[in-house]
């Protein structure tokens, strides 16, 4: 045996000091690998719609309803199943509603309420047992709330139909009631069911913009047991804003005003827009504002009277003009971006804005400069925003290869001849052109380096972030070859100032044409090291227009598009609320989601987002833990432990007996 291998086994023997403990761990790991794989849940393009997102998170795209139906297929009718599912999704709210129905106050109790508690405690335990049957007892224990872990395990692992155990289980339920813990216990079990049904959550980009609660979504994700995020272009825009890119900041504010959504900025992140409001009212009250009126009724989160809507329109126009001037500065600094055709502000000089002059159309006025600097300070000093951006870096990446699936938000830039397109990236010495996986890796490195430099600059005034790195966030947001955008141009200017809709068109890159071809998808997956009959690409970014007959499954099942369609602004064109994806031991299931009303209605009426499986992509065999990435790690551990066991047997390493 090589010395390096023996040294490693000596270290391993510290944890497994004898043959018996080593053999026990081998048996344990092999048993784990024979279990069905855990369920993965995929969502994309949430766009701030926190109520719909949290509901889909709670109902696991129909997976919890499936568990409830299996547990009570012969005993509960559909109405009873609806009520039990709602209790699992919203336990606190459901209990409060039940007390109200019984005429009790929030702290009240009655014999009828106790009877309801007992009935639902027994039902919830049965669902918990069903949800946890694919896991080891150790993993289930780790998922349980500490204060009730022992009791829940006892209830899960005892059969109430056994006459010898019936009195024992009944006494546990009664003691829960007598101790006044029934409400807390139900909440704990409901949360446990949600935890057990989904093993891993994937967010395939675009948490931010349009809807009213991106910050609420990120607060929820911060506490989720296992989650990863593939950055979308809207996420990258906010990352750029949080890292000090002024053009990104202007874009973020403009989009918030366009969709009548100031909640995230003002209430969520505490960013004060007063200076912008004062400047806008002084500057734009006598200019045309029709194109800048907020899109209320099309996804906007706030309701304004005419006077308030007019002020929002003024602010919207003011920040848009500032944005176009700031973007000109970036384009001028980076001729390699080849985006000079986006400098269009001079075409409206003296017509639409008093701050755009024929002599200096792209120069910020003193007031504009002051406003954007004050706004930038707000982004920099928002602790909640900076914490959320840190989280995006912690669990996020440009792409992810996981369990033989390749996840990225939008595209792999391609040429017309189906080769990978080379895209500019900043380096220490200038720029470099990269394609495919190398491009994605470099972008990931670049935005992380920019974050490190930004945080260092906050600690000391002696260090200044690399401007080229900070500017690159904006290119990733709207650059024509950016893998997170990949369109000919972002025609924001034309949508405001040109009524000819032909000028609003944004031509998609070649990827969007060729991604329907199985051979192209195989080429992309091969580039990232993903192969086999059960390999897939999973994208978001582009809404699937279901009402026009478009399907989310493409390239003979090799590519799945799961743009969540959560944004109400898109639902009129898609006809649905988008798609999510469930990947369990039986295969992959694309789920069509119906529009969500609101949480109050969901609780009061037991409304659920209709989750209809529209595509079943069955795996080539029943997938076990051994078939997953984690299973490969476990197999390596088994091989190392087997070597250690042999070393004990042949005397290469001495056992340590206590």
PDB file of C-alpha atoms in Angstrom, residues 105-346:
ATOM      1  CA  UNK A 105     -60.564  34.401  20.786  1.00  0.00           C
ATOM      2  CA  UNK A 106     -56.963  33.707  19.820  1.00  0.00           C
ATOM      3  CA  UNK A 107     -56.108  32.265  23.236  1.00  0.00           C
ATOM      4  CA  UNK A 108     -59.428  30.469  23.647  1.00  0.00           C
ATOM      5  CA  UNK A 109     -60.121  26.776  23.930  1.00  0.00           C
ATOM      6  CA  UNK A 110     -63.068  24.402  23.991  1.00  0.00           C
ATOM      7  CA  UNK A 111     -63.880  20.711  23.904  1.00  0.00           C
ATOM      8  CA  UNK A 112     -64.784  21.031  20.223  1.00  0.00           C
ATOM      9  CA  UNK A 113     -61.413  22.631  19.462  1.00  0.00           C
ATOM     10  CA  UNK A 114     -59.620  19.857  21.369  1.00  0.00           C
ATOM     11  CA  UNK A 115     -61.470  17.287  19.292  1.00  0.00           C
ATOM     12  CA  UNK A 116     -60.344  19.116  16.110  1.00  0.00           C
ATOM     13  CA  UNK A 117     -56.771  19.165  17.425  1.00  0.00           C
ATOM     14  CA  UNK A 118     -56.783  15.408  18.113  1.00  0.00           C
ATOM     15  CA  UNK A 119     -58.239  14.566  14.703  1.00  0.00           C
ATOM     16  CA  UNK A 120     -55.696  16.655  12.819  1.00  0.00           C
ATOM     17  CA  UNK A 121     -52.744  15.616  14.973  1.00  0.00           C
ATOM     18  CA  UNK A 122     -53.350  11.992  14.034  1.00  0.00           C
ATOM     19  CA  UNK A 123     -53.781  12.896  10.360  1.00  0.00           C
ATOM     20  CA  UNK A 124     -50.643  15.022  10.273  1.00  0.00           C
ATOM     21  CA  UNK A 125     -48.583  12.256  11.854  1.00  0.00           C
ATOM     22  CA  UNK A 126     -49.778   9.889   9.132  1.00  0.00           C
ATOM     23  CA  UNK A 127     -48.721  12.366   6.422  1.00  0.00           C
ATOM     24  CA  UNK A 128     -45.369  12.888   8.162  1.00  0.00           C
ATOM     25  CA  UNK A 129     -44.826   9.138   8.133  1.00  0.00           C
ATOM     26  CA  UNK A 130     -45.558   9.057   4.396  1.00  0.00           C
ATOM     27  CA  UNK A 131     -43.265  12.049   3.719  1.00  0.00           C
ATOM     28  CA  UNK A 132     -40.374  10.543   5.655  1.00  0.00           C
ATOM     29  CA  UNK A 133     -40.515   6.973   4.399  1.00  0.00           C
ATOM     30  CA  UNK A 134     -37.695   7.445   1.862  1.00  0.00           C
ATOM     31  CA  UNK A 135     -35.233   8.758   4.476  1.00  0.00           C
ATOM     32  CA  UNK A 136     -33.196   7.171   7.217  1.00  0.00           C
ATOM     33  CA  UNK A 137     -34.396   7.698  10.780  1.00  0.00           C
ATOM     34  CA  UNK A 138     -31.276   9.791  11.378  1.00  0.00           C
ATOM     35  CA  UNK A 139     -32.104  12.173   8.521  1.00  0.00           C
ATOM     36  CA  UNK A 140     -35.708  12.476   9.650  1.00  0.00           C
ATOM     37  CA  UNK A 141     -34.544  13.255  13.178  1.00  0.00           C
ATOM     38  CA  UNK A 142     -32.322  16.065  11.913  1.00  0.00           C
ATOM     39  CA  UNK A 143     -35.300  17.567  10.058  1.00  0.00           C
ATOM     40  CA  UNK A 144     -37.491  17.661  13.152  1.00  0.00           C
ATOM     41  CA  UNK A 145     -37.868  20.647  15.493  1.00  0.00           C
ATOM     42  CA  UNK A 146     -35.618  19.983  18.491  1.00  0.00           C
ATOM     43  CA  UNK A 147     -38.280  20.528  21.145  1.00  0.00           C
ATOM     44  CA  UNK A 148     -40.615  17.893  19.667  1.00  0.00           C
ATOM     45  CA  UNK A 149     -38.128  15.573  17.991  1.00  0.00           C
ATOM     46  CA  UNK A 150     -38.515  12.630  20.387  1.00  0.00           C
ATOM     47  CA  UNK A 151     -42.321  12.750  20.485  1.00  0.00           C
ATOM     48  CA  UNK A 152     -42.749  13.069  16.710  1.00  0.00           C
ATOM     49  CA  UNK A 153     -40.367  10.141  16.106  1.00  0.00           C
ATOM     50  CA  UNK A 154     -42.321   8.031  18.582  1.00  0.00           C
ATOM     51  CA  UNK A 155     -45.602   8.870  16.872  1.00  0.00           C
ATOM     52  CA  UNK A 156     -44.153   8.268  13.395  1.00  0.00           C
ATOM     53  CA  UNK A 157     -42.675   4.890  14.216  1.00  0.00           C
ATOM     54  CA  UNK A 158     -45.527   3.345  16.152  1.00  0.00           C
ATOM     55  CA  UNK A 159     -48.594   1.793  14.548  1.00  0.00           C
ATOM     56  CA  UNK A 160     -51.852   3.201  15.950  1.00  0.00           C
ATOM     57  CA  UNK A 161     -53.702   0.160  14.604  1.00  0.00           C
ATOM     58  CA  UNK A 162     -51.741  -2.093  16.962  1.00  0.00           C
ATOM     59  CA  UNK A 163     -53.995  -2.628  20.006  1.00  0.00           C
ATOM     60  CA  UNK A 164     -50.947  -2.879  22.256  1.00  0.00           C
ATOM     61  CA  UNK A 165     -49.784   0.571  21.197  1.00  0.00           C
ATOM     62  CA  UNK A 166     -53.132   2.369  20.809  1.00  0.00           C
ATOM     63  CA  UNK A 167     -53.358   3.442  24.469  1.00  0.00           C
ATOM     64  CA  UNK A 168     -49.718   4.576  24.430  1.00  0.00           C
ATOM     65  CA  UNK A 169     -50.234   6.777  21.371  1.00  0.00           C
ATOM     66  CA  UNK A 170     -53.531   8.085  22.692  1.00  0.00           C
ATOM     67  CA  UNK A 171     -51.876   9.137  25.938  1.00  0.00           C
ATOM     68  CA  UNK A 172     -49.222  11.096  23.961  1.00  0.00           C
ATOM     69  CA  UNK A 173     -51.893  13.009  22.057  1.00  0.00           C
ATOM     70  CA  UNK A 174     -53.811  13.747  25.269  1.00  0.00           C
ATOM     71  CA  UNK A 175     -50.683  14.973  27.032  1.00  0.00           C
ATOM     72  CA  UNK A 176     -50.042  17.343  24.123  1.00  0.00           C
ATOM     73  CA  UNK A 177     -53.521  18.819  24.657  1.00  0.00           C
ATOM     74  CA  UNK A 178     -53.257  18.961  28.445  1.00  0.00           C
ATOM     75  CA  UNK A 179     -49.913  20.747  28.300  1.00  0.00           C
ATOM     76  CA  UNK A 180     -51.369  23.432  26.019  1.00  0.00           C
ATOM     77  CA  UNK A 181     -48.922  22.614  23.215  1.00  0.00           C
ATOM     78  CA  UNK A 182     -51.365  21.414  20.559  1.00  0.00           C
ATOM     79  CA  UNK A 183     -51.165  24.564  18.444  1.00  0.00           C
ATOM     80  CA  UNK A 184     -47.359  24.734  18.519  1.00  0.00           C
ATOM     81  CA  UNK A 185     -47.150  21.007  17.875  1.00  0.00           C
ATOM     82  CA  UNK A 186     -49.386  21.205  14.795  1.00  0.00           C
ATOM     83  CA  UNK A 187     -47.312  24.083  13.422  1.00  0.00           C
ATOM     84  CA  UNK A 188     -44.128  22.085  14.030  1.00  0.00           C
ATOM     85  CA  UNK A 189     -45.468  18.981  12.278  1.00  0.00           C
ATOM     86  CA  UNK A 190     -46.788  20.968   9.304  1.00  0.00           C
ATOM     87  CA  UNK A 191     -43.390  22.610   8.840  1.00  0.00           C
ATOM     88  CA  UNK A 192     -41.719  19.208   9.162  1.00  0.00           C
ATOM     89  CA  UNK A 193     -43.883  17.809   6.351  1.00  0.00           C
ATOM     90  CA  UNK A 194     -42.906  20.710   4.111  1.00  0.00           C
ATOM     91  CA  UNK A 195     -39.268  20.081   5.025  1.00  0.00           C
ATOM     92  CA  UNK A 196     -39.385  16.339   4.312  1.00  0.00           C
ATOM     93  CA  UNK A 197     -41.264  16.428   1.016  1.00  0.00           C
ATOM     94  CA  UNK A 198     -38.561  18.502  -0.727  1.00  0.00           C
ATOM     95  CA  UNK A 199     -34.928  17.564  -0.231  1.00  0.00           C
ATOM     96  CA  UNK A 200     -33.362  20.292  -2.395  1.00  0.00           C
ATOM     97  CA  UNK A 201     -34.618  23.535  -3.959  1.00  0.00           C
ATOM     98  CA  UNK A 202     -33.189  25.047  -7.157  1.00  0.00           C
ATOM     99  CA  UNK A 203     -33.974  28.648  -8.156  1.00  0.00           C
ATOM    100  CA  UNK A 204     -33.021  29.035 -11.815  1.00  0.00           C
ATOM    101  CA  UNK A 205     -32.721  32.811 -11.780  1.00  0.00           C
ATOM    102  CA  UNK A 206     -34.602  36.124 -11.545  1.00  0.00           C
ATOM    103  CA  UNK A 207     -35.798  36.608  -8.005  1.00  0.00           C
ATOM    104  CA  UNK A 208     -35.916  40.398  -8.438  1.00  0.00           C
ATOM    105  CA  UNK A 209     -38.031  43.061 -10.194  1.00  0.00           C
ATOM    106  CA  UNK A 210     -41.658  43.633 -11.165  1.00  0.00           C
ATOM    107  CA  UNK A 211     -43.389  42.070  -8.137  1.00  0.00           C
ATOM    108  CA  UNK A 212     -43.617  43.601  -4.660  1.00  0.00           C
ATOM    109  CA  UNK A 213     -41.587  41.297  -2.395  1.00  0.00           C
ATOM    110  CA  UNK A 214     -38.179  40.101  -3.580  1.00  0.00           C
ATOM    111  CA  UNK A 215     -36.831  40.861  -0.112  1.00  0.00           C
ATOM    112  CA  UNK A 216     -39.514  38.611   1.444  1.00  0.00           C
ATOM    113  CA  UNK A 217     -38.525  35.791  -0.913  1.00  0.00           C
ATOM    114  CA  UNK A 218     -34.853  36.123   0.002  1.00  0.00           C
ATOM    115  CA  UNK A 219     -35.637  36.201   3.716  1.00  0.00           C
ATOM    116  CA  UNK A 220     -37.483  32.895   3.219  1.00  0.00           C
ATOM    117  CA  UNK A 221     -34.658  31.381   1.178  1.00  0.00           C
ATOM    118  CA  UNK A 222     -32.149  32.375   3.877  1.00  0.00           C
ATOM    119  CA  UNK A 223     -33.864  29.884   6.207  1.00  0.00           C
ATOM    120  CA  UNK A 224     -34.451  27.120   3.653  1.00  0.00           C
ATOM    121  CA  UNK A 225     -32.723  23.861   4.461  1.00  0.00           C
ATOM    122  CA  UNK A 226     -30.994  23.319   1.085  1.00  0.00           C
ATOM    123  CA  UNK A 227     -31.090  25.740  -1.827  1.00  0.00           C
ATOM    124  CA  UNK A 228     -28.991  26.917  -4.768  1.00  0.00           C
ATOM    125  CA  UNK A 229     -29.536  29.819  -7.182  1.00  0.00           C
ATOM    126  CA  UNK A 230     -28.419  30.294 -10.770  1.00  0.00           C
ATOM    127  CA  UNK A 231     -28.141  34.037 -11.316  1.00  0.00           C
ATOM    128  CA  UNK A 232     -30.553  35.594 -13.786  1.00  0.00           C
ATOM    129  CA  UNK A 233     -30.114  38.923 -15.548  1.00  0.00           C
ATOM    130  CA  UNK A 234     -32.408  40.680 -13.053  1.00  0.00           C
ATOM    131  CA  UNK A 235     -30.430  39.207 -10.151  1.00  0.00           C
ATOM    132  CA  UNK A 236     -27.218  40.382 -11.799  1.00  0.00           C
ATOM    133  CA  UNK A 237     -28.715  43.868 -12.157  1.00  0.00           C
ATOM    134  CA  UNK A 238     -29.338  44.045  -8.405  1.00  0.00           C
ATOM    135  CA  UNK A 239     -25.922  42.562  -7.671  1.00  0.00           C
ATOM    136  CA  UNK A 240     -24.414  45.341  -9.792  1.00  0.00           C
ATOM    137  CA  UNK A 241     -26.499  47.954  -7.976  1.00  0.00           C
ATOM    138  CA  UNK A 242     -25.473  46.645  -4.559  1.00  0.00           C
ATOM    139  CA  UNK A 243     -21.839  46.709  -5.689  1.00  0.00           C
ATOM    140  CA  UNK A 244     -22.074  50.389  -6.623  1.00  0.00           C
ATOM    141  CA  UNK A 245     -22.761  50.412 -10.377  1.00  0.00           C
ATOM    142  CA  UNK A 246     -24.694  53.662 -10.948  1.00  0.00           C
ATOM    143  CA  UNK A 247     -26.280  52.540 -14.225  1.00  0.00           C
ATOM    144  CA  UNK A 248     -27.525  49.363 -12.528  1.00  0.00           C
ATOM    145  CA  UNK A 249     -28.931  51.455  -9.663  1.00  0.00           C
ATOM    146  CA  UNK A 250     -30.798  53.670 -12.132  1.00  0.00           C
ATOM    147  CA  UNK A 251     -32.181  50.607 -13.945  1.00  0.00           C
ATOM    148  CA  UNK A 252     -33.357  49.020 -10.684  1.00  0.00           C
ATOM    149  CA  UNK A 253     -35.210  52.183  -9.664  1.00  0.00           C
ATOM    150  CA  UNK A 254     -36.654  52.703 -13.151  1.00  0.00           C
ATOM    151  CA  UNK A 255     -38.079  49.170 -13.266  1.00  0.00           C
ATOM    152  CA  UNK A 256     -39.573  49.577  -9.791  1.00  0.00           C
ATOM    153  CA  UNK A 257     -41.315  52.778 -10.874  1.00  0.00           C
ATOM    154  CA  UNK A 258     -42.406  51.281 -14.209  1.00  0.00           C
ATOM    155  CA  UNK A 259     -44.220  48.426 -12.463  1.00  0.00           C
ATOM    156  CA  UNK A 260     -45.641  50.589  -9.652  1.00  0.00           C
ATOM    157  CA  UNK A 261     -43.569  48.661  -7.140  1.00  0.00           C
ATOM    158  CA  UNK A 262     -41.743  50.745  -4.571  1.00  0.00           C
ATOM    159  CA  UNK A 263     -42.276  48.323  -1.675  1.00  0.00           C
ATOM    160  CA  UNK A 264     -38.984  46.495  -2.121  1.00  0.00           C
ATOM    161  CA  UNK A 265     -36.910  49.654  -2.422  1.00  0.00           C
ATOM    162  CA  UNK A 266     -38.517  51.813   0.251  1.00  0.00           C
ATOM    163  CA  UNK A 267     -40.020  49.417   2.799  1.00  0.00           C
ATOM    164  CA  UNK A 268     -37.921  46.342   2.108  1.00  0.00           C
ATOM    165  CA  UNK A 269     -34.496  47.938   1.837  1.00  0.00           C
ATOM    166  CA  UNK A 270     -35.040  51.368   3.361  1.00  0.00           C
ATOM    167  CA  UNK A 271     -33.807  53.283   0.294  1.00  0.00           C
ATOM    168  CA  UNK A 272     -35.069  56.862   0.415  1.00  0.00           C
ATOM    169  CA  UNK A 273     -36.412  58.173  -2.902  1.00  0.00           C
ATOM    170  CA  UNK A 274     -37.305  61.640  -1.621  1.00  0.00           C
ATOM    171  CA  UNK A 275     -34.465  63.416  -3.434  1.00  0.00           C
ATOM    172  CA  UNK A 276     -35.554  61.825  -6.716  1.00  0.00           C
ATOM    173  CA  UNK A 277     -39.199  62.779  -6.086  1.00  0.00           C
ATOM    174  CA  UNK A 278     -38.348  66.435  -5.400  1.00  0.00           C
ATOM    175  CA  UNK A 279     -36.049  66.673  -8.423  1.00  0.00           C
ATOM    176  CA  UNK A 280     -38.572  64.960 -10.709  1.00  0.00           C
ATOM    177  CA  UNK A 281     -41.445  67.188  -9.642  1.00  0.00           C
ATOM    178  CA  UNK A 282     -39.382  70.318 -10.178  1.00  0.00           C
ATOM    179  CA  UNK A 283     -38.035  69.171 -13.553  1.00  0.00           C
ATOM    180  CA  UNK A 284     -40.648  67.029 -15.331  1.00  0.00           C
ATOM    181  CA  UNK A 285     -44.093  68.273 -14.288  1.00  0.00           C
ATOM    182  CA  UNK A 286     -44.601  70.110 -17.602  1.00  0.00           C
ATOM    183  CA  UNK A 287     -43.211  67.411 -19.925  1.00  0.00           C
ATOM    184  CA  UNK A 288     -45.019  64.547 -21.738  1.00  0.00           C
ATOM    185  CA  UNK A 289     -45.505  61.651 -19.286  1.00  0.00           C
ATOM    186  CA  UNK A 290     -47.845  59.178 -20.998  1.00  0.00           C
ATOM    187  CA  UNK A 291     -45.092  56.633 -21.680  1.00  0.00           C
ATOM    188  CA  UNK A 292     -43.974  56.764 -18.042  1.00  0.00           C
ATOM    189  CA  UNK A 293     -47.264  56.176 -16.246  1.00  0.00           C
ATOM    190  CA  UNK A 294     -46.932  53.155 -13.895  1.00  0.00           C
ATOM    191  CA  UNK A 295     -48.199  49.816 -15.182  1.00  0.00           C
ATOM    192  CA  UNK A 296     -50.917  49.411 -12.568  1.00  0.00           C
ATOM    193  CA  UNK A 297     -53.153  46.449 -13.238  1.00  0.00           C
ATOM    194  CA  UNK A 298     -50.316  44.756 -15.143  1.00  0.00           C
ATOM    195  CA  UNK A 299     -48.347  43.430 -12.251  1.00  0.00           C
ATOM    196  CA  UNK A 300     -48.004  46.653 -10.247  1.00  0.00           C
ATOM    197  CA  UNK A 301     -48.192  46.155  -6.511  1.00  0.00           C
ATOM    198  CA  UNK A 302     -49.542  49.534  -5.490  1.00  0.00           C
ATOM    199  CA  UNK A 303     -52.697  51.504  -6.158  1.00  0.00           C
ATOM    200  CA  UNK A 304     -52.320  55.235  -6.712  1.00  0.00           C
ATOM    201  CA  UNK A 305     -54.744  58.078  -7.174  1.00  0.00           C
ATOM    202  CA  UNK A 306     -54.188  60.320 -10.194  1.00  0.00           C
ATOM    203  CA  UNK A 307     -51.928  62.750  -8.346  1.00  0.00           C
ATOM    204  CA  UNK A 308     -49.709  59.996  -6.930  1.00  0.00           C
ATOM    205  CA  UNK A 309     -49.518  58.221 -10.287  1.00  0.00           C
ATOM    206  CA  UNK A 310     -48.411  61.473 -11.890  1.00  0.00           C
ATOM    207  CA  UNK A 311     -45.577  61.869  -9.367  1.00  0.00           C
ATOM    208  CA  UNK A 312     -44.466  58.268  -9.989  1.00  0.00           C
ATOM    209  CA  UNK A 313     -44.449  59.016 -13.738  1.00  0.00           C
ATOM    210  CA  UNK A 314     -42.265  62.092 -13.166  1.00  0.00           C
ATOM    211  CA  UNK A 315     -39.834  60.064 -11.043  1.00  0.00           C
ATOM    212  CA  UNK A 316     -39.904  57.302 -13.651  1.00  0.00           C
ATOM    213  CA  UNK A 317     -38.973  59.692 -16.431  1.00  0.00           C
ATOM    214  CA  UNK A 318     -36.304  61.450 -14.358  1.00  0.00           C
ATOM    215  CA  UNK A 319     -34.467  58.229 -13.495  1.00  0.00           C
ATOM    216  CA  UNK A 320     -34.801  56.929 -17.075  1.00  0.00           C
ATOM    217  CA  UNK A 321     -33.018  60.013 -18.442  1.00  0.00           C
ATOM    218  CA  UNK A 322     -30.330  59.663 -15.757  1.00  0.00           C
ATOM    219  CA  UNK A 323     -29.975  55.973 -16.696  1.00  0.00           C
ATOM    220  CA  UNK A 324     -29.416  56.708 -20.394  1.00  0.00           C
ATOM    221  CA  UNK A 325     -26.734  59.254 -19.519  1.00  0.00           C
ATOM    222  CA  UNK A 326     -24.972  56.830 -17.181  1.00  0.00           C
ATOM    223  CA  UNK A 327     -25.117  54.072 -19.785  1.00  0.00           C
ATOM    224  CA  UNK A 328     -23.501  56.408 -22.314  1.00  0.00           C
ATOM    225  CA  UNK A 329     -20.586  56.823 -19.905  1.00  0.00           C
ATOM    226  CA  UNK A 330     -20.099  53.035 -19.634  1.00  0.00           C
ATOM    227  CA  UNK A 331     -20.302  52.590 -23.399  1.00  0.00           C
ATOM    228  CA  UNK A 332     -17.738  55.372 -23.872  1.00  0.00           C
ATOM    229  CA  UNK A 333     -15.381  53.711 -21.388  1.00  0.00           C
ATOM    230  CA  UNK A 334     -15.732  50.358 -23.136  1.00  0.00           C
ATOM    231  CA  UNK A 335     -15.651  50.516 -26.933  1.00  0.00           C
ATOM    232  CA  UNK A 336     -15.154  46.736 -26.810  1.00  0.00           C
ATOM    233  CA  UNK A 337     -18.831  46.437 -25.795  1.00  0.00           C
ATOM    234  CA  UNK A 338     -19.749  47.660 -29.302  1.00  0.00           C
ATOM    235  CA  UNK A 339     -22.944  49.221 -28.003  1.00  0.00           C
ATOM    236  CA  UNK A 340     -22.646  52.747 -29.436  1.00  0.00           C
ATOM    237  CA  UNK A 341     -25.927  52.167 -31.260  1.00  0.00           C
ATOM    238  CA  UNK A 342     -27.654  52.353 -27.866  1.00  0.00           C
ATOM    239  CA  UNK A 343     -26.694  56.012 -27.460  1.00  0.00           C
ATOM    240  CA  UNK A 344     -30.010  57.525 -28.572  1.00  0.00           C
ATOM    241  CA  UNK A 345     -30.645  60.234 -26.019  1.00  0.00           C
ATOM    242  CA  UNK A 346     -29.505  63.024 -28.336  1.00  0.00           C
TER     243      UNK A 346
END
